Amino acid sequence: TPEELFGPLSLAALEQDRFMRNVEGYLPTAKVTFLDEVFKANSAILNTLLTVLNERAFDNGSERVPVPLICVVAASNELPESEELEALYDRFLL
């Protein structure tokens, strides 16, 4: 789920009608990360992952914050079969 990767929603921000996540300790603040069953994620997670991998940035509400990511290791028991996953698949060395 997005909460597991990117952090839970900030209730304080929601009370102010802002959609923000508490990202401390989650992927947007990580230098090294491991993603298990990466190709089974939903499209919202996959699109966000592409932004993180390509631009080293995370859109947290109305802010785009830099991501200090150095290395991503991913695992999957299946190769992607749909064309939508090819963009993410191309970002990994096999």
PDB file of C-alpha atoms in Angstrom:
ATOM      1  CA  THR A   1       0.000   0.000   0.000  1.00  0.00           C
ATOM      2  CA  PRO A   2       1.152   3.598  -0.426  1.00  0.00           C
ATOM      3  CA  GLU A   3       1.321   3.966   3.362  1.00  0.00           C
ATOM      4  CA  GLU A   4       3.844   1.127   3.621  1.00  0.00           C
ATOM      5  CA  LEU A   5       6.195   2.730   1.091  1.00  0.00           C
ATOM      6  CA  PHE A   6       5.662   6.459   1.348  1.00  0.00           C
ATOM      7  CA  GLY A   7       4.378   6.932   4.910  1.00  0.00           C
ATOM      8  CA  PRO A   8       0.995   7.476   6.534  1.00  0.00           C
ATOM      9  CA  LEU A   9      -1.174  10.486   5.822  1.00  0.00           C
ATOM     10  CA  SER A  10      -0.653  13.410   8.157  1.00  0.00           C
ATOM     11  CA  LEU A  11      -3.846  13.884  10.166  1.00  0.00           C
ATOM     12  CA  ALA A  12      -2.749  17.377  11.166  1.00  0.00           C
ATOM     13  CA  ALA A  13      -2.392  18.322   7.489  1.00  0.00           C
ATOM     14  CA  LEU A  14      -5.770  16.774   6.639  1.00  0.00           C
ATOM     15  CA  GLU A  15      -7.402  18.950   9.308  1.00  0.00           C
ATOM     16  CA  GLN A  16      -6.055  21.921   7.349  1.00  0.00           C
ATOM     17  CA  ASP A  17      -7.362  20.490   4.032  1.00  0.00           C
ATOM     18  CA  ARG A  18      -3.886  19.478   2.862  1.00  0.00           C
ATOM     19  CA  PHE A  19      -2.942  16.019   1.569  1.00  0.00           C
ATOM     20  CA  MET A  20       0.531  15.277   2.941  1.00  0.00           C
ATOM     21  CA  ARG A  21       2.337  12.197   4.188  1.00  0.00           C
ATOM     22  CA  ASN A  22       4.610  11.759   7.188  1.00  0.00           C
ATOM     23  CA  VAL A  23       7.589  10.486   5.207  1.00  0.00           C
ATOM     24  CA  GLU A  24      10.271  10.251   7.894  1.00  0.00           C
ATOM     25  CA  GLY A  25      11.597   6.681   7.963  1.00  0.00           C
ATOM     26  CA  TYR A  26       9.946   5.735   4.659  1.00  0.00           C
ATOM     27  CA  LEU A  27      11.122   5.573   1.034  1.00  0.00           C
ATOM     28  CA  PRO A  28      11.111   9.370   0.433  1.00  0.00           C
ATOM     29  CA  THR A  29      13.837   9.759   3.088  1.00  0.00           C
ATOM     30  CA  ALA A  30      15.775   6.543   2.385  1.00  0.00           C
ATOM     31  CA  LYS A  31      19.219   6.240   0.838  1.00  0.00           C
ATOM     32  CA  VAL A  32      18.919   2.490   0.192  1.00  0.00           C
ATOM     33  CA  THR A  33      15.679   0.548  -0.165  1.00  0.00           C
ATOM     34  CA  PHE A  34      14.401  -2.933  -0.978  1.00  0.00           C
ATOM     35  CA  LEU A  35      11.111  -3.411  -2.831  1.00  0.00           C
ATOM     36  CA  ASP A  36       9.536  -6.859  -2.711  1.00  0.00           C
ATOM     37  CA  GLU A  37       7.064  -7.960  -5.420  1.00  0.00           C
ATOM     38  CA  VAL A  38       7.484  -4.576  -7.066  1.00  0.00           C
ATOM     39  CA  PHE A  39       5.498  -5.473 -10.195  1.00  0.00           C
ATOM     40  CA  LYS A  40       2.376  -6.341  -8.202  1.00  0.00           C
ATOM     41  CA  ALA A  41       1.942  -2.761  -6.980  1.00  0.00           C
ATOM     42  CA  ASN A  42      -0.988  -0.650  -8.145  1.00  0.00           C
ATOM     43  CA  SER A  43      -0.610   2.080 -10.751  1.00  0.00           C
ATOM     44  CA  ALA A  44      -0.479   4.920  -8.206  1.00  0.00           C
ATOM     45  CA  ILE A  45       2.496   3.322  -6.460  1.00  0.00           C
ATOM     46  CA  LEU A  46       4.222   2.480  -9.751  1.00  0.00           C
ATOM     47  CA  ASN A  47       3.849   6.037 -11.090  1.00  0.00           C
ATOM     48  CA  THR A  48       5.247   7.459  -7.859  1.00  0.00           C
ATOM     49  CA  LEU A  49       8.133   4.975  -7.966  1.00  0.00           C
ATOM     50  CA  LEU A  50       8.974   6.087 -11.510  1.00  0.00           C
ATOM     51  CA  THR A  51       9.168   9.701 -10.357  1.00  0.00           C
ATOM     52  CA  VAL A  52      11.374   8.716  -7.427  1.00  0.00           C
ATOM     53  CA  LEU A  53      13.680   6.616  -9.613  1.00  0.00           C
ATOM     54  CA  ASN A  54      13.893   9.059 -12.538  1.00  0.00           C
ATOM     55  CA  GLU A  55      13.921  12.405 -10.784  1.00  0.00           C
ATOM     56  CA  ARG A  56      14.920  11.547  -7.195  1.00  0.00           C
ATOM     57  CA  ALA A  57      11.881  13.547  -6.064  1.00  0.00           C
ATOM     58  CA  PHE A  58       8.648  12.798  -4.203  1.00  0.00           C
ATOM     59  CA  ASP A  59       5.459  14.837  -4.517  1.00  0.00           C
ATOM     60  CA  ASN A  60       4.224  15.274  -0.957  1.00  0.00           C
ATOM     61  CA  GLY A  61       1.025  17.254  -1.252  1.00  0.00           C
ATOM     62  CA  SER A  62       1.840  20.482  -3.053  1.00  0.00           C
ATOM     63  CA  GLU A  63       5.580  20.145  -2.345  1.00  0.00           C
ATOM     64  CA  ARG A  64       8.149  18.291  -4.413  1.00  0.00           C
ATOM     65  CA  VAL A  65      10.819  17.089  -2.001  1.00  0.00           C
ATOM     66  CA  PRO A  66      14.227  15.676  -2.981  1.00  0.00           C
ATOM     67  CA  VAL A  67      14.825  11.983  -2.276  1.00  0.00           C
ATOM     68  CA  PRO A  68      18.370  11.034  -1.149  1.00  0.00           C
ATOM     69  CA  LEU A  69      18.091   7.606  -2.797  1.00  0.00           C
ATOM     70  CA  ILE A  70      21.373   5.973  -3.817  1.00  0.00           C
ATOM     71  CA  CYS A  71      20.307   2.371  -4.465  1.00  0.00           C
ATOM     72  CA  VAL A  72      17.075   0.448  -5.006  1.00  0.00           C
ATOM     73  CA  VAL A  73      16.987  -3.342  -4.962  1.00  0.00           C
ATOM     74  CA  ALA A  74      13.757  -4.990  -6.076  1.00  0.00           C
ATOM     75  CA  ALA A  75      12.529  -8.561  -6.192  1.00  0.00           C
ATOM     76  CA  SER A  76       9.678 -10.266  -7.961  1.00  0.00           C
ATOM     77  CA  ASN A  77       8.658 -13.843  -8.634  1.00  0.00           C
ATOM     78  CA  GLU A  78       7.191 -12.784 -11.965  1.00  0.00           C
ATOM     79  CA  LEU A  79       8.377 -10.698 -14.862  1.00  0.00           C
ATOM     80  CA  PRO A  80       5.990  -7.914 -15.874  1.00  0.00           C
ATOM     81  CA  GLU A  81       3.534  -8.915 -18.579  1.00  0.00           C
ATOM     82  CA  SER A  82       1.742  -5.633 -19.272  1.00  0.00           C
ATOM     83  CA  GLU A  83       3.130  -2.710 -21.247  1.00  0.00           C
ATOM     84  CA  GLU A  84       2.421  -0.318 -18.365  1.00  0.00           C
ATOM     85  CA  LEU A  85       5.157  -2.001 -16.326  1.00  0.00           C
ATOM     86  CA  GLU A  86       7.859  -1.783 -19.003  1.00  0.00           C
ATOM     87  CA  ALA A  87       8.901   1.732 -17.976  1.00  0.00           C
ATOM     88  CA  LEU A  88       9.598   0.572 -14.429  1.00  0.00           C
ATOM     89  CA  TYR A  89      11.149  -2.728 -15.564  1.00  0.00           C
ATOM     90  CA  ASP A  90      13.662  -0.816 -17.708  1.00  0.00           C
ATOM     91  CA  ARG A  91      15.020   0.943 -14.618  1.00  0.00           C
ATOM     92  CA  PHE A  92      16.473  -2.244 -13.109  1.00  0.00           C
ATOM     93  CA  LEU A  93      19.576  -4.234 -14.003  1.00  0.00           C
ATOM     94  CA  LEU A  94      18.989  -7.964 -14.338  1.00  0.00           C
TER      95      LEU A  94
END
